[in-house]
Amino acid sequence: MSLTKRSTRRRPGRSAVLLLAVCGVAAALTAGPAAAAGQETLHDLASAQGRYFGSATDNPELSDSAYTDTLGSEFGQITPGNSMKWDTTEPQQGRFDFARGDAITGFAQAHGQTVRGHTLVWHSQLPGWVSALPSAQVEAAMVNHITEVAGHYRGSVAAWDVVNEPFNDDGTFRTSPFYDAMGSDYIATALRAAHAADPDARLYINDYNTEGLGAKSDAMYDLVSGLVAEGVPVDGVGFQGHLAVQYGFPGGMRQNLQRFADLGLDVAVTELDVRMQLPAGAAGLATQATYYRDVVEACLGVERCVGITVWDYTDKYSWVPGAFPGQGAANLYDDNLRPKPAYAAVRAALGDDGGGGPAGPGALRARYRSNDSSVSDNQIKPGLQLVNTGGAAVDLSGVTLRYWFTGDNGASSYGTWCDWSPLGCSTLTHRVAAMSSPHTGADHYLEVGFGSGSLAPGTSTGEMQLRLSKTDWSNFDETDDYSHGAGDSYADAPKVTVYVDGELVWGLEP
Ligand code: G2I
């Protein structure tokens, strides 16, 4: 079964969701947001690929209406970041408190979103009374906890992280009150108890640093292979995806997800974020965008990868600065809830063609061809087009394009020209600016702007023939220039960036 419809804004009835869940397909969590408006949301784009796109959230954030506007519209799935954990749901033995978790499931229901329950059995955020139990009493307490919590949320949680983070980074089992009392059997016991409490929920084991091939993912693979062979009710493996630009992208992520899928399991990216050292610069944000893109591509490359959840969508509510002082900027939107380059990269990886909705910034794209006959002479001649793929006119007064290149040796001042444009060259502005922190392939950019005017839906500016040279007319080597391409016909150019009021809306900066 696949969901290939372009729009999934209608929310399937509960019975349809359950049917999908029972069928055990990748579509189980693809209910759409109730009130998506404007351009397709991340979840719309993911749904068109048979996946969900979700975000973690937490109760204090739900009083921030600017935050909840986007949480409720852009995402089709939510995960409570803290409110279903043991210390919240059973702070004292036998005293259950579902108020915070219920607020999250209530928000999800009001917005047509599915919920991943997080988490039933974890060594962390565990109340002291559990650790203090005599080991002979731990199993009964664990089973009771699972029975009560999963039972309470039956019907409003589509999937559970039943067991969270069972491994150390070297692939050995992590000690916890559960492991200490039952050995690794606690995992099968927990899954069986969860299945008994909510037979319709998809049951996951979830961990971090298992995204790529390695000792820890090998250990997870051995564990779930054994559980599947024994007929233990496990439906999926969650790969948290807490990445950091300074540690590199996990090796072999798609192959790793695939080997779990080949066991007959669903896989999901459950807690994605990509942190970096602060302050975040353009280079870090661009690398981050490629990580987000590569995670989306890894998931889309595996049929049983059912969806992606970001560990909150904005830097404003990230766990990272609290846990890793000096690091942050890990999320798709910045502190002011503005989309970052990673957001555009995720949209593009999810197959955004910009169509379908009224023009938002995401409807603009740059196209490029080289008009140069020589890549080593004293002029650079980019041919550029700006296209509005959306359904409404775009005001051009705040729109700029950047073509990124290296000045090589010679003068550091430049002349720029417009040789031809159907808009009339006099309506275009153009200049060369130096980058304050140069990158491979780029230490300057040609910026093209429009004084005024508007671009009708579905139309292009037509070709804008730009040209630049150094004031000393020394030669360039264009072959290593970030935006340079050899193609002599126009094609979408993600390395030519587009901005609205200074904010990146198309492409990846160098
Ligand atoms: O640590 C990131 C995630 C790793 N995988 C499992 C997830 O459950 C975990 O989430 C985080 C939450 O996002 C944080 O919000 O888990 C942390 C605890 O391990 C959460 O942090 C805690 C703080 O440490 C507490 O001081 C705070 O009272 O959040 C609590 C509630 O805001």
Coordinates of C-alpha atoms and ligand atoms in Angstrom, one line a residue:
M1 CA 0.0 0.0 0.0
S2 CA 1.4 3.4 -0.8
L3 CA 0.1 6.9 -0.4
T4 CA 0.9 8.7 -3.6
K5 CA -1.7 11.4 -3.4
R6 CA -0.4 14.8 -3.6
S7 CA -2.5 16.2 -0.8
T8 CA -3.4 14.4 2.4
R9 CA -5.0 17.3 4.2
R10 CA -8.1 15.4 4.9
R11 CA -7.6 13.5 8.1
P12 CA -8.4 9.8 7.8
G13 CA -11.0 8.7 10.4
R14 CA -9.8 6.9 13.4
S15 CA -10.8 3.6 11.9
A16 CA -8.8 4.2 8.8
V17 CA -5.7 5.1 10.9
L18 CA -6.2 1.9 12.9
L19 CA -6.7 -0.1 9.8
L20 CA -3.5 1.2 8.4
A21 CA -1.7 0.5 11.7
V22 CA -3.0 -3.0 11.8
C23 CA -1.9 -3.5 8.2
G24 CA 1.6 -2.5 9.5
V25 CA 2.4 -0.2 6.7
A26 CA 4.5 2.8 6.4
A27 CA 1.4 5.0 6.1
A28 CA 0.2 4.3 9.7
L29 CA 1.1 7.8 10.9
T30 CA 0.2 9.9 8.0
A31 CA -2.9 11.8 9.2
G32 CA -2.7 15.3 8.0
P33 CA -2.9 18.6 9.9
A34 CA -6.4 19.8 10.1
A35 CA -5.9 23.3 8.8
A36 CA -3.0 23.5 6.5
A37 CA -3.1 26.6 4.4
G38 CA -0.9 28.2 1.8
Q39 CA 2.0 26.3 0.5
E40 CA 2.3 22.6 1.1
T41 CA 3.5 21.9 4.6
L42 CA 6.5 19.6 5.5
H43 CA 3.9 17.0 6.4
D44 CA 2.0 17.4 3.1
L45 CA 5.3 16.9 1.3
A46 CA 6.2 13.8 3.4
S47 CA 2.6 12.4 3.1
A48 CA 2.9 12.6 -0.7
Q49 CA 5.8 10.2 -0.2
G50 CA 3.9 7.9 2.2
R51 CA 5.6 9.3 5.3
Y52 CA 4.8 11.6 8.2
F53 CA 6.8 14.6 9.2
G54 CA 6.6 15.4 12.9
S55 CA 8.0 17.4 15.8
A56 CA 8.5 17.0 19.4
T57 CA 6.9 19.5 21.8
D58 CA 6.5 20.1 25.5
N59 CA 3.8 21.5 27.6
P60 CA 5.3 25.0 28.5
E61 CA 5.6 25.7 24.8
L62 CA 1.9 25.2 24.1
S63 CA 1.1 28.7 25.5
D64 CA 3.3 30.3 22.8
S65 CA 0.8 30.9 20.1
A66 CA 3.3 31.9 17.4
Y67 CA 5.0 28.5 18.2
T68 CA 1.8 26.5 18.2
D69 CA 0.6 28.1 14.9
T70 CA 3.4 26.3 13.1
L71 CA 3.4 23.2 15.3
G72 CA -0.2 22.7 14.5
S73 CA 0.0 23.3 10.8
E74 CA 3.4 22.3 9.5
F75 CA 3.6 18.9 11.2
G76 CA 1.4 15.8 11.0
Q77 CA 2.8 14.0 14.0
I78 CA 3.9 15.1 17.5
T79 CA 6.0 13.5 20.2
P80 CA 5.8 14.7 23.8
G81 CA 9.4 15.6 24.7
N82 CA 8.9 14.9 28.4
S83 CA 5.3 14.6 29.4
M84 CA 4.9 10.8 29.0
K85 CA 8.1 9.9 30.8
W86 CA 8.0 7.9 34.0
D87 CA 8.9 10.7 36.3
T88 CA 5.9 12.6 35.0
T89 CA 3.4 9.8 34.6
E90 CA 4.1 7.8 37.8
P91 CA 6.0 10.1 40.2
Q92 CA 5.1 7.9 43.1
Q93 CA 4.4 4.2 42.9
G94 CA 0.8 3.7 41.8
R95 CA 0.0 7.4 41.6
F96 CA -0.5 8.2 37.9
D97 CA -0.6 11.7 36.4
F98 CA -1.6 12.0 32.8
A99 CA -2.4 15.7 32.8
R100 CA 0.6 16.8 30.8
G101 CA 0.5 13.9 28.4
D102 CA -3.3 14.5 27.9
A103 CA -2.6 18.1 27.0
I104 CA -0.3 17.0 24.2
T105 CA -2.7 14.3 22.8
G106 CA -5.5 16.9 23.0
F107 CA -3.4 19.3 20.9
A108 CA -2.7 16.6 18.4
Q109 CA -6.3 15.6 18.2
A110 CA -7.4 19.2 17.7
H111 CA -4.9 19.5 14.8
G112 CA -5.4 16.1 13.1
Q113 CA -1.9 14.9 14.2
T114 CA -0.8 11.5 15.2
V115 CA 1.2 10.9 18.4
R116 CA 4.3 8.9 19.1
G117 CA 4.3 8.0 22.7
H118 CA 7.7 8.6 24.4
T119 CA 8.7 6.6 26.4
L120 CA 7.7 3.7 28.7
V121 CA 11.0 2.2 29.9
W122 CA 14.1 4.3 30.1
H123 CA 17.0 4.6 32.5
S124 CA 16.6 8.4 32.7
Q125 CA 13.9 10.7 34.1
L126 CA 13.0 7.8 36.3
P127 CA 11.7 8.6 39.7
G128 CA 13.8 7.6 42.7
W129 CA 11.3 5.1 43.9
V130 CA 12.0 2.8 41.0
S131 CA 15.7 2.8 41.5
A132 CA 15.1 2.1 45.2
L133 CA 12.9 -1.0 44.6
P134 CA 14.3 -4.4 45.6
S135 CA 15.2 -6.1 42.3
A136 CA 12.5 -8.8 42.8
Q137 CA 9.9 -6.0 42.6
V138 CA 11.1 -4.2 39.5
E139 CA 9.5 -6.4 36.9
A140 CA 6.0 -6.1 38.4
A141 CA 6.5 -2.3 38.7
M142 CA 7.6 -2.1 35.1
V143 CA 4.7 -4.1 33.8
N144 CA 2.3 -2.2 35.9
H145 CA 3.7 1.1 34.6
I146 CA 3.4 0.0 31.0
T147 CA -0.1 -1.4 31.5
E148 CA -1.4 1.8 33.1
V149 CA 0.3 4.3 30.8
A150 CA -0.1 2.5 27.4
G151 CA -3.6 1.6 28.5
H152 CA -4.5 5.2 29.3
Y153 CA -3.3 6.4 25.9
R154 CA -4.8 3.5 23.9
G155 CA -6.5 5.0 20.9
S156 CA -4.6 8.3 21.1
V157 CA -1.0 7.1 20.6
A158 CA -0.2 5.5 17.3
A159 CA 3.3 4.3 18.2
W160 CA 5.3 3.8 21.4
D161 CA 8.9 4.1 22.2
V162 CA 8.5 1.1 24.5
V163 CA 12.2 0.8 25.4
N164 CA 14.5 3.8 25.1
E165 CA 18.3 3.8 24.8
P166 CA 19.0 0.2 25.9
F167 CA 22.6 0.4 24.7
N168 CA 25.9 2.0 25.7
D169 CA 27.9 3.5 22.8
D170 CA 30.1 0.4 22.5
G171 CA 27.0 -1.9 22.0
T172 CA 26.9 -3.4 25.5
F173 CA 23.7 -3.3 27.3
R174 CA 23.2 -0.2 29.5
T175 CA 22.7 -0.9 33.1
S176 CA 19.4 0.4 34.6
P177 CA 17.1 -0.9 37.3
F178 CA 15.4 -3.0 34.6
Y179 CA 18.6 -4.5 33.2
D180 CA 20.0 -5.1 36.7
A181 CA 16.8 -6.9 37.7
M182 CA 16.0 -8.9 34.6
G183 CA 19.0 -8.8 32.3
S184 CA 18.2 -8.0 28.7
D185 CA 14.9 -10.0 29.0
Y186 CA 13.3 -6.8 30.3
I187 CA 13.0 -5.7 26.7
A188 CA 10.9 -8.6 25.6
T189 CA 8.8 -8.4 28.8
A190 CA 8.2 -4.7 28.2
L191 CA 7.2 -5.2 24.6
R192 CA 4.8 -7.9 25.6
A193 CA 3.2 -5.8 28.3
A194 CA 2.8 -2.9 25.9
H195 CA 1.2 -5.1 23.3
A196 CA -1.2 -6.4 25.8
A197 CA -2.1 -2.8 26.9
D198 CA -2.5 -1.4 23.4
P199 CA -2.6 -4.0 20.7
D200 CA -3.0 -1.3 18.0
A201 CA 0.0 0.7 18.8
R202 CA 3.2 0.2 16.8
L203 CA 5.9 -0.8 19.3
Y204 CA 9.4 0.5 19.0
I205 CA 12.9 0.3 20.5
N206 CA 14.6 3.7 20.2
D207 CA 18.2 4.7 20.5
Y208 CA 20.8 7.3 19.5
N209 CA 24.1 6.9 17.7
T210 CA 22.6 4.0 15.9
E211 CA 21.9 5.9 12.7
G212 CA 24.9 4.7 10.8
L213 CA 26.6 1.4 10.6
G214 CA 28.7 0.6 13.6
A215 CA 29.0 -1.3 16.9
K216 CA 26.0 0.2 18.5
S217 CA 23.7 -0.3 15.5
D218 CA 25.1 -3.9 15.2
A219 CA 24.0 -4.5 18.8
M220 CA 20.6 -3.1 18.1
Y221 CA 20.4 -5.3 15.0
D222 CA 21.3 -8.4 17.0
L223 CA 18.8 -7.5 19.6
V224 CA 15.8 -7.0 17.3
S225 CA 16.8 -9.9 15.1
G226 CA 16.5 -12.1 18.2
L227 CA 13.2 -10.6 19.2
V228 CA 11.7 -11.0 15.8
A229 CA 12.9 -14.6 15.7
E230 CA 11.2 -15.3 19.1
G231 CA 7.9 -13.7 18.0
V232 CA 8.2 -10.8 20.5
P233 CA 5.8 -8.0 19.5
V234 CA 8.2 -5.4 18.1
D235 CA 7.1 -3.4 15.1
G236 CA 9.9 -0.9 14.6
V237 CA 13.2 0.6 15.4
G238 CA 13.6 4.3 16.1
F239 CA 16.8 6.1 15.2
Q240 CA 16.9 9.3 17.2
G241 CA 19.2 11.3 15.0
H242 CA 20.8 13.7 17.4
L243 CA 23.6 14.7 15.0
A244 CA 26.3 17.4 15.2
V245 CA 28.1 19.0 12.3
Q246 CA 31.4 18.6 14.1
Y247 CA 31.1 14.8 14.3
G248 CA 30.3 14.2 10.6
F249 CA 27.3 12.5 9.1
P250 CA 26.7 8.9 10.2
G251 CA 28.2 6.5 7.7
G252 CA 25.9 4.2 5.7
M253 CA 22.6 5.5 7.2
R254 CA 20.4 4.3 4.4
Q255 CA 22.0 0.9 4.3
N256 CA 21.7 0.7 8.1
L257 CA 18.0 1.5 8.0
Q258 CA 17.5 -0.9 5.2
R259 CA 18.9 -3.9 7.1
F260 CA 16.4 -3.3 9.9
A261 CA 13.6 -2.9 7.4
D262 CA 14.7 -6.2 5.9
L263 CA 13.8 -7.9 9.2
G264 CA 10.2 -6.9 8.5
L265 CA 10.3 -3.9 10.8
D266 CA 9.3 -0.3 10.4
V267 CA 12.1 2.2 10.9
A268 CA 11.7 5.9 11.8
V269 CA 13.9 8.9 12.5
T270 CA 12.5 9.9 15.9
E271 CA 14.4 12.8 17.4
L272 CA 16.3 14.6 14.6
D273 CA 18.4 17.7 15.3
V274 CA 21.8 18.8 14.1
R275 CA 23.7 20.9 16.6
M276 CA 26.8 23.0 16.1
Q277 CA 29.2 25.2 18.0
L278 CA 27.7 28.7 18.7
P279 CA 27.6 31.3 17.3
A280 CA 26.2 29.6 14.2
G281 CA 27.7 30.9 11.0
A282 CA 26.7 30.5 7.4
A283 CA 29.0 27.5 6.9
G284 CA 27.6 25.6 9.9
L285 CA 24.0 26.3 8.8
A286 CA 24.8 25.1 5.3
T287 CA 26.4 21.9 6.5
Q288 CA 23.5 21.4 8.8
A289 CA 21.1 21.8 5.9
T290 CA 23.0 19.0 4.1
Y291 CA 22.7 16.7 7.1
Y292 CA 18.9 17.3 7.4
R293 CA 18.7 16.7 3.6
D294 CA 20.7 13.5 3.9
V295 CA 18.6 12.1 6.7
V296 CA 15.4 12.8 4.6
E297 CA 17.1 11.1 1.6
A298 CA 18.1 8.1 3.7
C299 CA 14.6 7.7 5.0
L300 CA 13.0 8.1 1.6
G301 CA 15.4 5.5 0.3
V302 CA 14.0 2.9 2.6
E303 CA 10.4 1.8 1.9
R304 CA 9.8 0.9 5.5
C305 CA 11.0 4.2 6.8
V306 CA 7.6 5.5 8.0
G307 CA 8.5 9.1 8.9
I308 CA 10.8 11.7 10.5
T309 CA 10.3 13.6 13.7
V310 CA 12.4 16.6 14.6
W311 CA 13.3 17.1 18.3
D312 CA 11.3 20.2 18.3
Y313 CA 11.3 22.4 15.3
T314 CA 12.8 25.6 16.6
D315 CA 16.0 26.6 18.3
K316 CA 13.9 28.5 20.8
Y317 CA 12.9 25.3 22.5
S318 CA 15.8 23.0 21.9
W319 CA 17.3 20.8 24.6
V320 CA 20.8 21.2 23.1
P321 CA 22.1 24.5 24.8
G322 CA 21.1 23.1 28.2
A323 CA 22.8 19.8 27.6
F324 CA 25.8 20.9 25.6
P325 CA 26.8 24.4 26.7
G326 CA 28.1 26.5 23.8
Q327 CA 26.3 24.4 21.3
G328 CA 22.9 24.9 19.7
A329 CA 21.2 26.2 16.5
A330 CA 20.2 22.6 16.0
N331 CA 16.7 22.9 14.6
L332 CA 14.9 23.8 11.4
Y333 CA 13.7 27.2 12.5
D334 CA 15.7 29.8 14.4
D335 CA 15.0 31.4 17.8
N336 CA 12.6 33.8 16.2
L337 CA 10.7 31.0 14.5
R338 CA 12.1 31.8 11.1
P339 CA 12.9 28.9 8.8
K340 CA 16.6 28.3 8.4
P341 CA 18.4 26.9 5.3
A342 CA 17.8 23.4 6.7
Y343 CA 14.1 24.0 6.3
A344 CA 14.5 24.7 2.6
A345 CA 16.8 21.7 2.3
V346 CA 14.2 19.4 3.9
R347 CA 11.5 20.7 1.7
A348 CA 13.6 20.2 -1.4
A349 CA 14.5 16.6 -0.3
L350 CA 10.9 15.9 0.2
G351 CA 10.3 16.7 -3.4
D352 CA 8.8 20.2 -3.0
D353 CA 8.1 21.4 -6.5
G354 CA 6.7 24.7 -5.2
G355 CA 3.4 24.0 -6.8
G356 CA -0.1 23.8 -5.4
G357 CA -0.4 26.7 -3.2
P358 CA -0.3 30.5 -3.3
A359 CA 3.1 31.9 -3.6
G360 CA 5.0 31.9 -0.4
P361 CA 8.8 32.4 -0.4
G362 CA 9.1 28.7 -1.1
A363 CA 7.6 29.2 -4.5
L364 CA 10.7 31.0 -5.9
R365 CA 13.5 29.3 -7.5
A366 CA 16.6 30.2 -9.4
R367 CA 17.6 28.8 -12.7
Y368 CA 21.1 29.2 -14.2
R369 CA 23.2 28.5 -17.2
S370 CA 26.7 29.6 -18.0
N371 CA 26.9 32.1 -20.8
D372 CA 30.7 31.9 -20.7
S373 CA 32.8 30.5 -23.6
S374 CA 35.9 30.5 -21.3
V375 CA 36.2 29.6 -17.7
S376 CA 39.7 31.2 -17.4
D377 CA 39.3 34.6 -19.0
N378 CA 38.7 37.9 -17.2
Q379 CA 34.9 37.8 -17.1
I380 CA 32.2 35.7 -15.4
K381 CA 28.9 35.6 -17.3
P382 CA 26.0 33.9 -15.4
G383 CA 22.7 33.7 -17.1
L384 CA 20.0 33.7 -14.4
Q385 CA 16.2 33.3 -14.3
L386 CA 13.9 33.7 -11.3
V387 CA 10.8 31.5 -11.5
N388 CA 7.6 31.8 -9.4
T389 CA 6.2 28.3 -9.3
G390 CA 3.4 29.3 -6.9
G391 CA -0.1 30.3 -7.4
A392 CA 0.1 34.0 -6.6
A393 CA 2.1 37.0 -7.7
V394 CA 5.4 37.7 -5.9
D395 CA 6.4 41.3 -5.1
L396 CA 10.0 41.6 -6.6
S397 CA 11.0 44.6 -4.6
G398 CA 12.5 42.6 -1.7
V399 CA 13.9 39.7 -3.8
T400 CA 17.6 39.2 -4.5
L401 CA 19.7 36.4 -6.1
R402 CA 23.3 35.6 -5.3
Y403 CA 25.8 33.9 -7.6
W404 CA 28.8 32.8 -5.6
F405 CA 32.4 32.7 -6.9
T406 CA 36.0 33.2 -6.0
G407 CA 37.9 36.3 -7.0
D408 CA 41.2 34.4 -7.4
N409 CA 44.2 36.7 -7.6
G410 CA 44.2 40.3 -8.7
A411 CA 42.1 43.4 -7.8
S412 CA 39.5 43.0 -5.1
S413 CA 37.1 45.6 -6.7
Y414 CA 34.6 44.7 -9.4
G415 CA 32.5 46.0 -12.2
T416 CA 29.1 44.4 -13.0
W417 CA 26.9 44.7 -16.0
C418 CA 23.5 43.6 -17.2
D419 CA 23.8 42.8 -20.9
W420 CA 20.2 41.9 -21.5
S421 CA 17.0 41.2 -19.7
P422 CA 13.4 41.1 -20.9
L423 CA 12.5 43.1 -17.8
G424 CA 14.8 45.8 -19.0
C425 CA 18.4 46.0 -17.6
S426 CA 17.6 49.4 -16.1
T427 CA 15.1 47.7 -13.7
L428 CA 17.9 45.4 -12.3
T429 CA 20.4 46.2 -9.6
H430 CA 23.7 44.3 -9.5
R431 CA 26.8 44.5 -7.4
V432 CA 29.6 42.3 -6.1
A433 CA 30.0 41.8 -2.4
A434 CA 32.9 40.2 -0.5
M435 CA 32.0 37.5 2.0
S436 CA 33.2 38.2 5.5
S437 CA 34.1 34.6 6.0
P438 CA 35.0 33.0 2.7
H439 CA 34.4 29.3 2.0
T440 CA 35.7 26.8 -0.5
G441 CA 34.5 27.9 -3.9
A442 CA 33.3 31.3 -2.7
D443 CA 34.7 34.5 -1.4
H444 CA 32.4 36.9 -3.3
Y445 CA 29.0 36.9 -4.7
L446 CA 27.2 38.8 -7.4
E447 CA 23.9 40.1 -6.0
V448 CA 21.1 40.8 -8.4
G449 CA 18.0 42.7 -7.3
F450 CA 14.8 44.2 -8.6
G451 CA 13.9 47.7 -7.8
S452 CA 10.2 47.0 -8.1
G453 CA 7.7 45.0 -10.1
S454 CA 6.0 41.7 -9.6
L455 CA 6.3 38.2 -10.9
A456 CA 3.0 36.6 -11.9
P457 CA 2.2 33.0 -10.8
G458 CA 3.8 30.4 -12.9
T459 CA 6.1 32.8 -14.7
S460 CA 9.8 33.5 -15.0
T461 CA 11.7 36.8 -15.3
G462 CA 13.2 35.3 -18.4
E463 CA 16.9 35.3 -18.9
M464 CA 19.0 37.9 -17.1
Q465 CA 22.4 38.1 -18.7
L466 CA 24.8 39.3 -16.1
R467 CA 28.5 39.9 -16.4
L468 CA 31.3 40.9 -14.0
S469 CA 35.0 41.5 -14.0
K470 CA 37.7 42.7 -11.7
T471 CA 38.7 46.3 -12.1
D472 CA 42.2 45.2 -13.1
W473 CA 40.8 42.8 -15.7
S474 CA 42.9 39.9 -14.4
N475 CA 41.7 36.4 -15.1
F476 CA 39.4 34.1 -13.1
D477 CA 39.4 30.4 -12.6
E478 CA 35.7 29.7 -12.7
T479 CA 36.0 25.9 -12.5
D480 CA 36.0 25.9 -8.7
D481 CA 33.4 28.5 -8.2
Y482 CA 30.5 27.4 -6.0
S483 CA 27.7 28.6 -8.3
H484 CA 29.4 27.8 -11.6
G485 CA 28.0 25.0 -13.7
A486 CA 29.1 23.9 -17.2
G487 CA 25.5 23.4 -18.5
D488 CA 24.6 25.6 -21.4
S489 CA 20.8 25.3 -21.0
Y490 CA 18.8 26.5 -18.1
A491 CA 18.3 24.2 -15.1
D492 CA 17.2 24.7 -11.5
A493 CA 20.2 25.9 -9.6
P494 CA 20.3 25.3 -5.8
K495 CA 23.7 26.8 -5.7
V496 CA 22.3 30.2 -6.8
T497 CA 20.5 31.4 -3.8
V498 CA 17.3 33.5 -3.6
Y499 CA 16.3 35.8 -0.8
V500 CA 13.1 37.6 0.2
D501 CA 13.9 40.6 2.4
G502 CA 17.3 39.1 3.1
E503 CA 16.0 35.7 4.1
L504 CA 17.1 32.6 2.2
V505 CA 14.1 31.0 0.4
W506 CA 15.8 29.0 -2.3
G507 CA 19.1 27.1 -2.5
L508 CA 22.0 26.3 -0.2
E509 CA 24.6 28.9 0.6
P510 CA 28.3 27.8 0.3
Ligands
G2I1 O1 18.3 14.4 25.5 C1 17.6 14.5 24.3 C2 16.7 13.3 24.1 C3 17.5 12.0 23.9 N1 16.6 10.9 23.6 C4 15.5 10.7 24.6 C5 14.7 12.0 24.8 O2 13.8 11.8 25.8 C6 15.6 13.1 25.2 O3 14.8 14.3 25.4 C7 15.2 15.2 26.3 C8 14.3 16.3 26.5 O4 14.1 17.0 25.2 C9 14.7 17.3 27.5 O5 13.8 18.3 27.7 O6 15.4 14.6 27.6 C10 16.0 15.4 28.5 C11 16.3 14.7 29.8 O7 17.1 13.6 29.6 C12 15.0 16.6 28.8 O8 15.7 17.5 29.6 C13 15.1 17.7 30.9 C14 16.0 18.6 31.7 O9 17.2 17.8 31.9 C15 15.4 18.8 33.0 O10 16.2 19.7 33.8 C16 14.0 19.4 32.8 O11 13.3 19.6 34.1 O12 13.8 18.4 30.7 C17 13.1 18.6 31.9 C18 11.8 19.2 31.6 O13 11.9 20.4 31.0

